[in-house]
Coordinates of C-alpha atoms and ligand atoms in Angstrom, one line a residue:
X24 CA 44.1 41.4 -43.6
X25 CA 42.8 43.0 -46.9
X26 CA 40.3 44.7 -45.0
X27 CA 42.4 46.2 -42.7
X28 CA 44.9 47.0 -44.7
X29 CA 42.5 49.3 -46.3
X30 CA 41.2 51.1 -43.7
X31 CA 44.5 51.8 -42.5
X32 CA 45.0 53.1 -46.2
X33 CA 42.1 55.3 -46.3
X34 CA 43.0 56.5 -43.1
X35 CA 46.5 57.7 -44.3
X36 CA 44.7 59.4 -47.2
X37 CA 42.3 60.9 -44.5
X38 CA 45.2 62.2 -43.1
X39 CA 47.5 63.4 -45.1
X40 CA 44.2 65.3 -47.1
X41 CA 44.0 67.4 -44.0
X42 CA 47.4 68.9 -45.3
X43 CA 46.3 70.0 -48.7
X44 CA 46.9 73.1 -49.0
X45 CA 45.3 76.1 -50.6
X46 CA 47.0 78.5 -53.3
X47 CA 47.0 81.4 -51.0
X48 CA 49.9 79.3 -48.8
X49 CA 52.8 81.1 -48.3
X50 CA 56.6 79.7 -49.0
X51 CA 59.4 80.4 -46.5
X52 CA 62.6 79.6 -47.9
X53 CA 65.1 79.4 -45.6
X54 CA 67.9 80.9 -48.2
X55 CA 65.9 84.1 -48.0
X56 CA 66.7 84.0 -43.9
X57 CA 70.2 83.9 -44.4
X58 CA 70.5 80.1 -44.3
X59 CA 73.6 78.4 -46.5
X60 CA 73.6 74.9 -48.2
X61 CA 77.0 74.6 -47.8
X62 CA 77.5 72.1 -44.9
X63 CA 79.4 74.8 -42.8
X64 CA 77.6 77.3 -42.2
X65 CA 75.6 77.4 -38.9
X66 CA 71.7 77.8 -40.5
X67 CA 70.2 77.6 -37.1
X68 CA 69.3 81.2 -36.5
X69 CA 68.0 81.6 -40.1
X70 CA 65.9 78.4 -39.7
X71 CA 64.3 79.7 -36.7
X72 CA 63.6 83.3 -38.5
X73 CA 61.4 81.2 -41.0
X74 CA 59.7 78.9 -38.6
X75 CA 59.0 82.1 -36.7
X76 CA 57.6 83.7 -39.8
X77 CA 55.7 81.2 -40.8
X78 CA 54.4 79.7 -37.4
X79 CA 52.6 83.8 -37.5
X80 CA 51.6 83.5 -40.2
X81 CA 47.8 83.9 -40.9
X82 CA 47.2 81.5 -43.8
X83 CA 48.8 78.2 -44.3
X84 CA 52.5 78.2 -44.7
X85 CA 55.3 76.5 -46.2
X86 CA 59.1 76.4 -44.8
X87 CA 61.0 75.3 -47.7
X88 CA 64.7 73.7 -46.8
X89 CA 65.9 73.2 -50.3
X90 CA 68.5 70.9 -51.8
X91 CA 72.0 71.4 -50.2
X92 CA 73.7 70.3 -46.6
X93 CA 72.4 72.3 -43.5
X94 CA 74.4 72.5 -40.6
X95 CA 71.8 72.8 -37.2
X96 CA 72.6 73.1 -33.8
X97 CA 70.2 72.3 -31.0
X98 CA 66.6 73.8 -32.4
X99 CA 63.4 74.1 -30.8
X100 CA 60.4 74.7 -33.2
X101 CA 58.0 76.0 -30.8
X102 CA 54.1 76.2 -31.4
X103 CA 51.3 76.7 -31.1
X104 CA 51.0 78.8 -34.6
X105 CA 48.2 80.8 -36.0
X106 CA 47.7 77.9 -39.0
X107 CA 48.9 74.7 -40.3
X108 CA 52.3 74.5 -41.8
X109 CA 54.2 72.2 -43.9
X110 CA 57.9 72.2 -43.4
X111 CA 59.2 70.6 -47.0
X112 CA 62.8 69.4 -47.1
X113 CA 64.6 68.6 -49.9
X114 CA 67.9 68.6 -48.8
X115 CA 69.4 67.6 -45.7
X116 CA 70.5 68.8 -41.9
X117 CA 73.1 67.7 -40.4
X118 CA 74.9 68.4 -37.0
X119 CA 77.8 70.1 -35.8
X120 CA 80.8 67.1 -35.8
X121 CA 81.9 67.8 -32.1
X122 CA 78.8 65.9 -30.0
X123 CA 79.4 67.7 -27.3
X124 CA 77.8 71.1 -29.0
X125 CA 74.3 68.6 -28.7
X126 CA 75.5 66.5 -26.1
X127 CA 73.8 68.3 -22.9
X128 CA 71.4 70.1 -25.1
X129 CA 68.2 68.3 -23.7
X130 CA 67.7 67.9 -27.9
X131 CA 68.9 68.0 -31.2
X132 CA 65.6 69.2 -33.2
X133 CA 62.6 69.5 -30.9
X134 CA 58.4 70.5 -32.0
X135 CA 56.6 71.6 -29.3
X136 CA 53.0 72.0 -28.8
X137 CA 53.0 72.6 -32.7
X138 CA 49.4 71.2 -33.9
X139 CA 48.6 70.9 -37.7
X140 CA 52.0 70.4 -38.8
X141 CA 53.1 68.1 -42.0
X142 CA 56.9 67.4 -42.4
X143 CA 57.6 65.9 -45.9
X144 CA 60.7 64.3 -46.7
X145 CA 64.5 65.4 -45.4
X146 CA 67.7 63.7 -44.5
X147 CA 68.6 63.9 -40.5
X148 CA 72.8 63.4 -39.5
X149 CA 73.1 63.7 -35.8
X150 CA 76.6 62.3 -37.0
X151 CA 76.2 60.6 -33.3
X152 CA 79.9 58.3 -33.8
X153 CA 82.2 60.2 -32.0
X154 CA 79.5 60.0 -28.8
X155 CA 78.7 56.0 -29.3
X156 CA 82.7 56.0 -29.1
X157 CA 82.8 57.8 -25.9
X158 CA 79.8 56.0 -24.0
X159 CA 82.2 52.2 -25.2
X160 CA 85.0 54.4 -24.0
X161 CA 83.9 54.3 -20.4
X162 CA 85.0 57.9 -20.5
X163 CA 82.9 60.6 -18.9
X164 CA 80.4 61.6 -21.8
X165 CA 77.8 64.0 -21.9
X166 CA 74.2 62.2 -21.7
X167 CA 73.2 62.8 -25.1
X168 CA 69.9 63.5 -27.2
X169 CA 67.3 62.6 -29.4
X170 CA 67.5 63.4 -32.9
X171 CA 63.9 64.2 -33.8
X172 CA 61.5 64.9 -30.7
X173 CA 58.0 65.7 -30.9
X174 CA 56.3 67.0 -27.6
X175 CA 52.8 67.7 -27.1
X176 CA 51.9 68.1 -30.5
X177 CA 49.1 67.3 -32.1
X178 CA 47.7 66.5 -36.0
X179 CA 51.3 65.8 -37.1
X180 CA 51.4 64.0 -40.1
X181 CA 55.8 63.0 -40.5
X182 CA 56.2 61.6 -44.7
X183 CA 59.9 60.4 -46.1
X184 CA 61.9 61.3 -43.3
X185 CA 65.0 59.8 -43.1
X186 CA 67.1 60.0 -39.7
X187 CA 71.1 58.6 -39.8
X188 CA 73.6 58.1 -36.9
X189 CA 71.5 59.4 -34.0
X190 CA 72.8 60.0 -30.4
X191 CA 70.2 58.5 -28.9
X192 CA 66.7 57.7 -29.9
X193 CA 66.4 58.9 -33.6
X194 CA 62.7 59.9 -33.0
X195 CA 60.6 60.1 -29.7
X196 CA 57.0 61.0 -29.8
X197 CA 56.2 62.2 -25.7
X198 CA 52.6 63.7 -24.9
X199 CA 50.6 63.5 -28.9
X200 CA 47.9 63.0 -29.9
X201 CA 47.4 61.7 -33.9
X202 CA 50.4 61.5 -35.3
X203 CA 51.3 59.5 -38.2
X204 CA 55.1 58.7 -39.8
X205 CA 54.6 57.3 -43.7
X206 CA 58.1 55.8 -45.4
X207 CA 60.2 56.3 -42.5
X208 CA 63.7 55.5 -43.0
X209 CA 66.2 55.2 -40.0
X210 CA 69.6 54.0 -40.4
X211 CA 72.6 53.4 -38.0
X212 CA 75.0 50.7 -36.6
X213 CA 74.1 47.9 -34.5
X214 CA 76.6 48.7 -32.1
X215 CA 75.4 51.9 -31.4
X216 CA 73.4 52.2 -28.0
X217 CA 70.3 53.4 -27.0
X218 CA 69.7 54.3 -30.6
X219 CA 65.8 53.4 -30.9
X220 CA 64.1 54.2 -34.0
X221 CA 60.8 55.1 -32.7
X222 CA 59.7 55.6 -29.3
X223 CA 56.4 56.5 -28.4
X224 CA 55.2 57.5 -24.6
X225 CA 52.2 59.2 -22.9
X226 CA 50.7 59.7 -26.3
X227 CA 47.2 58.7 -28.2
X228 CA 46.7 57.8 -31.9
X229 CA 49.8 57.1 -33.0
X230 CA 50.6 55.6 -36.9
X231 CA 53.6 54.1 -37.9
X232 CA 53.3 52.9 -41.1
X233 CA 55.7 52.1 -43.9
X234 CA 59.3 52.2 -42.7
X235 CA 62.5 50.5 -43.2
X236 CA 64.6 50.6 -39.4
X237 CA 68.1 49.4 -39.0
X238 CA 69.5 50.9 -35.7
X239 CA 71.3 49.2 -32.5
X240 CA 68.2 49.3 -30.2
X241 CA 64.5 48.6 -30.5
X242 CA 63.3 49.6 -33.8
X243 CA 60.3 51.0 -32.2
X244 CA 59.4 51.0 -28.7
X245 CA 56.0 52.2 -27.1
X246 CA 56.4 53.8 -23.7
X247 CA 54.2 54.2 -20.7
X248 CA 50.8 56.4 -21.3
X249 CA 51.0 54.3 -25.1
X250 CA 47.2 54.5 -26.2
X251 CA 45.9 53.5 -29.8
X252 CA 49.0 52.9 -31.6
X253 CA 49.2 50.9 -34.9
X254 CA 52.2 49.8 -36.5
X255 CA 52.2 48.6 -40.2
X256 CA 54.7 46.8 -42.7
X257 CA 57.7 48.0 -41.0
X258 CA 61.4 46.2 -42.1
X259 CA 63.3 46.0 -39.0
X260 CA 67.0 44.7 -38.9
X261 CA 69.7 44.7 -37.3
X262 CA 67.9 46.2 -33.9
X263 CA 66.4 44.9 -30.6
X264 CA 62.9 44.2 -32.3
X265 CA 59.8 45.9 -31.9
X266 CA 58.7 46.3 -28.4
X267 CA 55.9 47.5 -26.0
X268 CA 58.4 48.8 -22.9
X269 CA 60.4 49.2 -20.7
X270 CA 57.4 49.6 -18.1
X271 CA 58.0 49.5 -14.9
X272 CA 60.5 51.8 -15.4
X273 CA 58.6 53.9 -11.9
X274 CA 56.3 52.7 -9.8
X275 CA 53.6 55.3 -10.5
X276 CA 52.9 54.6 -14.5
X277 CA 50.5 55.0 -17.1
X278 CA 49.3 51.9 -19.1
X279 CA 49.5 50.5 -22.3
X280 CA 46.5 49.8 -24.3
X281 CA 45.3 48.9 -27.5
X282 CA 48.6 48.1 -29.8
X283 CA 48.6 46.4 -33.4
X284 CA 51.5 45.4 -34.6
X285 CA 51.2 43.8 -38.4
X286 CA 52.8 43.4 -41.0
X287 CA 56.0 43.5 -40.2
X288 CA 59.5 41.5 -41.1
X289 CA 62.6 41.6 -38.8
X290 CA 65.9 40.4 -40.1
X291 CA 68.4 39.1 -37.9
X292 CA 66.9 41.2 -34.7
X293 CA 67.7 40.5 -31.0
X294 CA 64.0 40.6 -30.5
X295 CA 60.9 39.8 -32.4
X296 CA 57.8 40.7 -31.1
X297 CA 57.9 41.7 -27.4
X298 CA 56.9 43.5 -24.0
X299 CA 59.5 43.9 -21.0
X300 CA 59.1 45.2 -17.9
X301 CA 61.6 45.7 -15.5
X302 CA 61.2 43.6 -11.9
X303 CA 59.4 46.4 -9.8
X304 CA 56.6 46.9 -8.2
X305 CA 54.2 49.3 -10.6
X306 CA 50.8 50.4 -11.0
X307 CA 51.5 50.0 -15.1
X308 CA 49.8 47.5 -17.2
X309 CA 49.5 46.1 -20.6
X310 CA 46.6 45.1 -22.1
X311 CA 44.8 44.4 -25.5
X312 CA 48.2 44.0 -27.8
X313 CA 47.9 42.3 -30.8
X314 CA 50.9 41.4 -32.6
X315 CA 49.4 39.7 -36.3
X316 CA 51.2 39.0 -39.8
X317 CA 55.0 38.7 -38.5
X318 CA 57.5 37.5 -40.5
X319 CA 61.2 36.6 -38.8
X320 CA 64.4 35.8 -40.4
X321 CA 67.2 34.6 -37.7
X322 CA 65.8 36.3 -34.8
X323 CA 67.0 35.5 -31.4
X324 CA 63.8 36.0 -29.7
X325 CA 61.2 35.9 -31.9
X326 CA 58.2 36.1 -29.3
X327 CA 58.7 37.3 -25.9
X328 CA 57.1 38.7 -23.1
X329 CA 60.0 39.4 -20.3
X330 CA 59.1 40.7 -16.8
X331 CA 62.9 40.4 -15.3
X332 CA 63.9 42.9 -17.9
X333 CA 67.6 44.0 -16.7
X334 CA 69.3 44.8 -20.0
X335 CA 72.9 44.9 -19.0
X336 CA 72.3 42.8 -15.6
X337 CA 73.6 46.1 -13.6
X338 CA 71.7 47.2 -10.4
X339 CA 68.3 45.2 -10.8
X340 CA 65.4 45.9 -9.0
X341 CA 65.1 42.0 -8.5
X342 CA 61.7 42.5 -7.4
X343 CA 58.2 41.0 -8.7
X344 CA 57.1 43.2 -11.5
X345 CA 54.2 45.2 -10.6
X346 CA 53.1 45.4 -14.3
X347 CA 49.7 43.4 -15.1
X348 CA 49.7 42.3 -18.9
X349 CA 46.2 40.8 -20.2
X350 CA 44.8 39.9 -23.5
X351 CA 48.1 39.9 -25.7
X352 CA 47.6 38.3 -29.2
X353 CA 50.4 36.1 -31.6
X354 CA 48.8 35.5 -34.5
X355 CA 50.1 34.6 -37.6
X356 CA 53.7 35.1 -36.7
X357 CA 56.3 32.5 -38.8
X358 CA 59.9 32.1 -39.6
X359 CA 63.4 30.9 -38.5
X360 CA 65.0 31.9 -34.6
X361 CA 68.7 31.7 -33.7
X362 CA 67.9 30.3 -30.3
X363 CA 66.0 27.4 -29.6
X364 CA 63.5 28.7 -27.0
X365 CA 61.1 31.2 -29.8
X366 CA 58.3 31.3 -27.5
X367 CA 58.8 33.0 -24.7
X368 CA 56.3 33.8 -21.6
X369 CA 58.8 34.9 -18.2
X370 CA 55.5 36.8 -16.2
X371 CA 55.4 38.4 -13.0
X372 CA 55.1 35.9 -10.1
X373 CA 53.4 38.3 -8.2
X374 CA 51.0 39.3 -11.2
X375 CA 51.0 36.1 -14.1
X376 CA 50.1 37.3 -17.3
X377 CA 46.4 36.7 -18.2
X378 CA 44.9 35.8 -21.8
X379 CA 47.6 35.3 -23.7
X380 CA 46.8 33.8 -27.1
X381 CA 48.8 32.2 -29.4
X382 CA 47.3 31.3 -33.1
X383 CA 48.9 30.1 -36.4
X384 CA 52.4 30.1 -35.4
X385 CA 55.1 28.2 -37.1
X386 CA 58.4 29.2 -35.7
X387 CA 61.8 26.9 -36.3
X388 CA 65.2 26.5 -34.5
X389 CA 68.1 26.8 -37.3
X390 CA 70.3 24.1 -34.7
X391 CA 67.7 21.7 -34.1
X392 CA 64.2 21.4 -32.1
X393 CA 62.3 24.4 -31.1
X394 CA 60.9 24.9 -27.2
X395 CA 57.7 27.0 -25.8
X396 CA 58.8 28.2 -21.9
X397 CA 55.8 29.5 -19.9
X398 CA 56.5 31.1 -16.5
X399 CA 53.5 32.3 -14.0
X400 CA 51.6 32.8 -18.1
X401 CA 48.1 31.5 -18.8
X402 CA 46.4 31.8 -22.0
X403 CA 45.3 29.7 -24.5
X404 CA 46.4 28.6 -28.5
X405 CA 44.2 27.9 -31.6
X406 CA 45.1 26.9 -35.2
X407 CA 48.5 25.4 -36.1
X408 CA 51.2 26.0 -33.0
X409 CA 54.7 25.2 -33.9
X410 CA 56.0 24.5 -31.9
X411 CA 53.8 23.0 -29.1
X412 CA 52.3 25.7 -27.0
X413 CA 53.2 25.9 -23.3
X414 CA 49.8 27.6 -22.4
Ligands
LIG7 C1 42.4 50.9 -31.1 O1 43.3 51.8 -31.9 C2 42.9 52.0 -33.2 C3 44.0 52.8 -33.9 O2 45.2 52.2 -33.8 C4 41.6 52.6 -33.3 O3 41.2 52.8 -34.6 C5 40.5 51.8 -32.5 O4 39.3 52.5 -32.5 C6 41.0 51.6 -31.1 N1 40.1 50.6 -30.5 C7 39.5 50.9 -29.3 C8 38.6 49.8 -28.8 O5 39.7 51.9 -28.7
LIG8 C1 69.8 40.4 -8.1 O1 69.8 39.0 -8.5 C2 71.0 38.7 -9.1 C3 70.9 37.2 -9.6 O2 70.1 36.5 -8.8 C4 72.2 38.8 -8.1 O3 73.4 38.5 -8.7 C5 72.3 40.3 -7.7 O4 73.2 40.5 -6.7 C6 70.9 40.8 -7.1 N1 71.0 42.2 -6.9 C7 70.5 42.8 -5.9 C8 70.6 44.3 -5.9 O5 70.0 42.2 -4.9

C-alpha cells in the first residue's frame, strides 16, 4: 500500500509540475471583461471575452475569477488554445435560480477539446432544487444538465473544486485522455436524482484522488470506453457507492479495463463497491478491476456485482446481459452492512462472471449473521473471508 501510495503521489506531483508556470504568464481577470461579483449580474459574456483572450494567447495564461458570487449561464469554454492555461478561482459561480434557463441547455459549464488546462479551486451552485422538485413532481421538466463537463480534453489537471446542488451529474469526464481531480468536494442531498459525483466514459488515464462526495447517486461512476482509471482515498456518503456502470446500457459498447479503486470509506451508501449492468445483450465487458483498502460504515451493499441492473424496475430489458466481467479483485474490504447479504455475485446466465477474487474480507450484518450469494459467478478466495465465500 505504502508503495503505491507513493507512486500515485509522485505522479500527482508529475502532474501538477506540468502546470508551473513561467513569469512571462499573462493574468485575465474577468473584472477587467466586464464581469461583476455581485451575484446578479449575468458574467457570462465577460467570462467568455477572457477565456477567448487568453485561450489566444501566445504564452501561458491565467483567467483569474476573483473573490465574489458569479452568476453564469450555460458556457462552453472551447479549445483547442495556442498554450496552457490555468483558470484560478477564488470565488464562486453560481446559476441563474429559474432551472429552466439551463434546463435544455445540453450544459451548464462545458471544456471542449481544451488540452493543457489546470483549474484550481472554485465553488460550483447549479442551485439544481427547484428541478429535483419538478422531476418528484411528475410534472413535465426539462431534461436537465451536468454541472461541470469535460469533453475531449486532454492534460487537464481539476485541484479544490467544489461542485453544490447539481442538476444532474455534478462532473462528467466523456472522450479524455489524463485527467486528474485533487481535493474534490461535491455536495448535495440524497434525494436528489441522478446527481452522480463523477462520471467517467470513453476516456483513458483518469485520476481521482482526494475527495470528499456526498450526492444522491453514485459518488463516482466509470462509463463504457473507461480505460486506466484510479481512484484514491475518496469519502463517499450519503450516495449510491462507487461503481463501474451502467454497461449494457447499448448493445454496441466499449469495455472497461484496468480500474483501481483504494482507499476509500463510504458512510451509510446504498452501494459499496460495485459493477451493474443492465440485462441486455452487449458486446461490453469488464475486466481487470481491483477494488483494495475499503472501508464501509452501514452500507447496504457493500460488495456487488449486479447484471439485472433495473434501478427503478420500469421497462427492463429482462434479457441475459451481454456484458463479460473477468478478473475483478476484493481485497482488503472491511466494515458493518445494513443488509444481511454483503457479498454479492448476481452474473449473467448467458455469460457467468470469471475470476472473481475475494481476499481479506471481514464484512458484518448489524441484525444478525452475514450471507455470501453467488449466481452463474466463479472465482476463488484467499486470506481471511468473513463471511464464508460462495465462490
Ligand atoms: C493501469 O492503469 C494505471 C493507471 O491507473 C497505469 O499506471 C497502469 O500502467 C495500467 N496498467 C496496464 C496494464 O495498462
Ligand atoms: C420483466 O420481468 C419482471 C419480473 O419478472 C416482470 O414483472 C415484467 O413484466 C417483465 N417485463 C417485460 C418487459 O417483459
Amino acid at each position: 500500500m505504502l508503495k503505491l501510495l507513493s507512486f500515485n503521489l509522485l505522479f500527482v506531483f508529475c502532474f501538477t509540475g506540468l502546470f508551473t508556470l513561467s513569469d512571462a504568464a499573462l493574468t485575465y481577470n474577468v473584472l477587467s471583461y466586464g464581469a461583476r461579483g455581485d451575484g446578479n449580474t449575468d458574467s457570462t459574456q465577460a467570462f467568455l471575452r477572457a477565456w477567448s483572450s487568453a485561450c489566444s494567447s501566445r504564452s501561458s495564461a491565467i483567467v483569474y475569477v476573483p473573490w465574489g458570487t458569479f452568476l453564469i449561464k450555460p458556457i462552453a469554454f472551447n479549445g483547442p488554445c495556442k498554450s496552457q492555461i490555468v483558470f484560478r478561482i477564488a470565488g464562486k459561480i453560481v446559476a441563474p435560480w429559474d432551472y429552466r434557463t439551463l434546463g435544455s441547455a445540453g450544459y451548464w459549464i462545458l471544456f471542449y477539446k481544451v488540452n493543457n488546462l489546470h483549474i484550481s479551486g472554485g465553488t460550483f451552485d447549479a442551485r439544481g432544487s427547484a428541478f429535483w422538485y419538478c422531476r418528484q413532481s411528475g410534472e413535465s421538466c426539462p431534461p436537465g444538465v451536468m454541472s461541470i463537463s469535460f469533453t475531449v480534453c486532454n492534460n487537464v489537471a481539476v485541484s479544490g473544486l467544489t461542485s453544490l446542488n447539481s442538476q444532474l451529474f455534478h462532473i462528467a469526464v466523456d472522450q479524455c485522455n489524463n485527467i486528474i481531480f485533487h481535493n474534490t468536494k461535491i455536495n448535495a442531498p440524497s434525494w436528489s436524482l441522478n446527481t452522480d459525483g463523477i462520471h467517467v466514459q470513453s476516456s483513458t488515464f483518469v485520476t481521482i484522488f482526494r475527495g470528499n462526495i456526498q450526492t444522491g447517486d453514485d459518488c463516482i461512476s466509470i462509463g463504457p470506453g473507461s480505460k486506466h482509471i484510479w481512484v484514491e482515498r475518496i469519502a463517499c456518503g450519503p450516495g449510491h457507492g462507487i461503481s463501474v456502470g451502467s454497461l449494457a446500457e447499448s448493445t454496441n459498447e466499449d469495455g472497461v479495463q484496468n480500474i483501481t479503486v483504494t482507499g476509500c470509506i463510504l458512510t451509510g451508501t446504498e452501494n459499496g463497491v460495485r459493477i451493474k449492468t443492465w440485462a441486455r445483450s452487449s458486446n461490453g465487458f469488464a475486466r481487470n478491476i481491483n477494488f483494495r483498502n475499503i472501508i464501509v460504515k452501514n452500507v447496504y451493499n457493500p460488495i456487488i456485482i449486479d447484471q439485472n441492473y433495473c434501478p427503478s424496475n420500469k421497462n427492463c430489458p429482462n434479457q441475459s446481459s451481454g456484458v463479460k466481467i473477468r478478473e475483478v479483485k476484493f481485497s482488503n474490504i472491511r466494515g458493518t452492512s445494513a443488509s444481511q447479504v454483503v457479498m454479492n455475485f448476481v452474473c449473467s446466465p448467458s455469460n457467468p462472471c470469471q475470476g472473481i477474487h475475494v481476499q481479506d474480507i471481514r464484512l458484518s450484518y448489524v441484525n444478525g449473521y452475514a450471507k455470501s450469494y453467488c449466481k452463474n459467478a466463479v472465482g476463488s478466495h484467499s486470506g481471511v473471508v468473513v463471511p464464508y465465500s460462495c465462490l
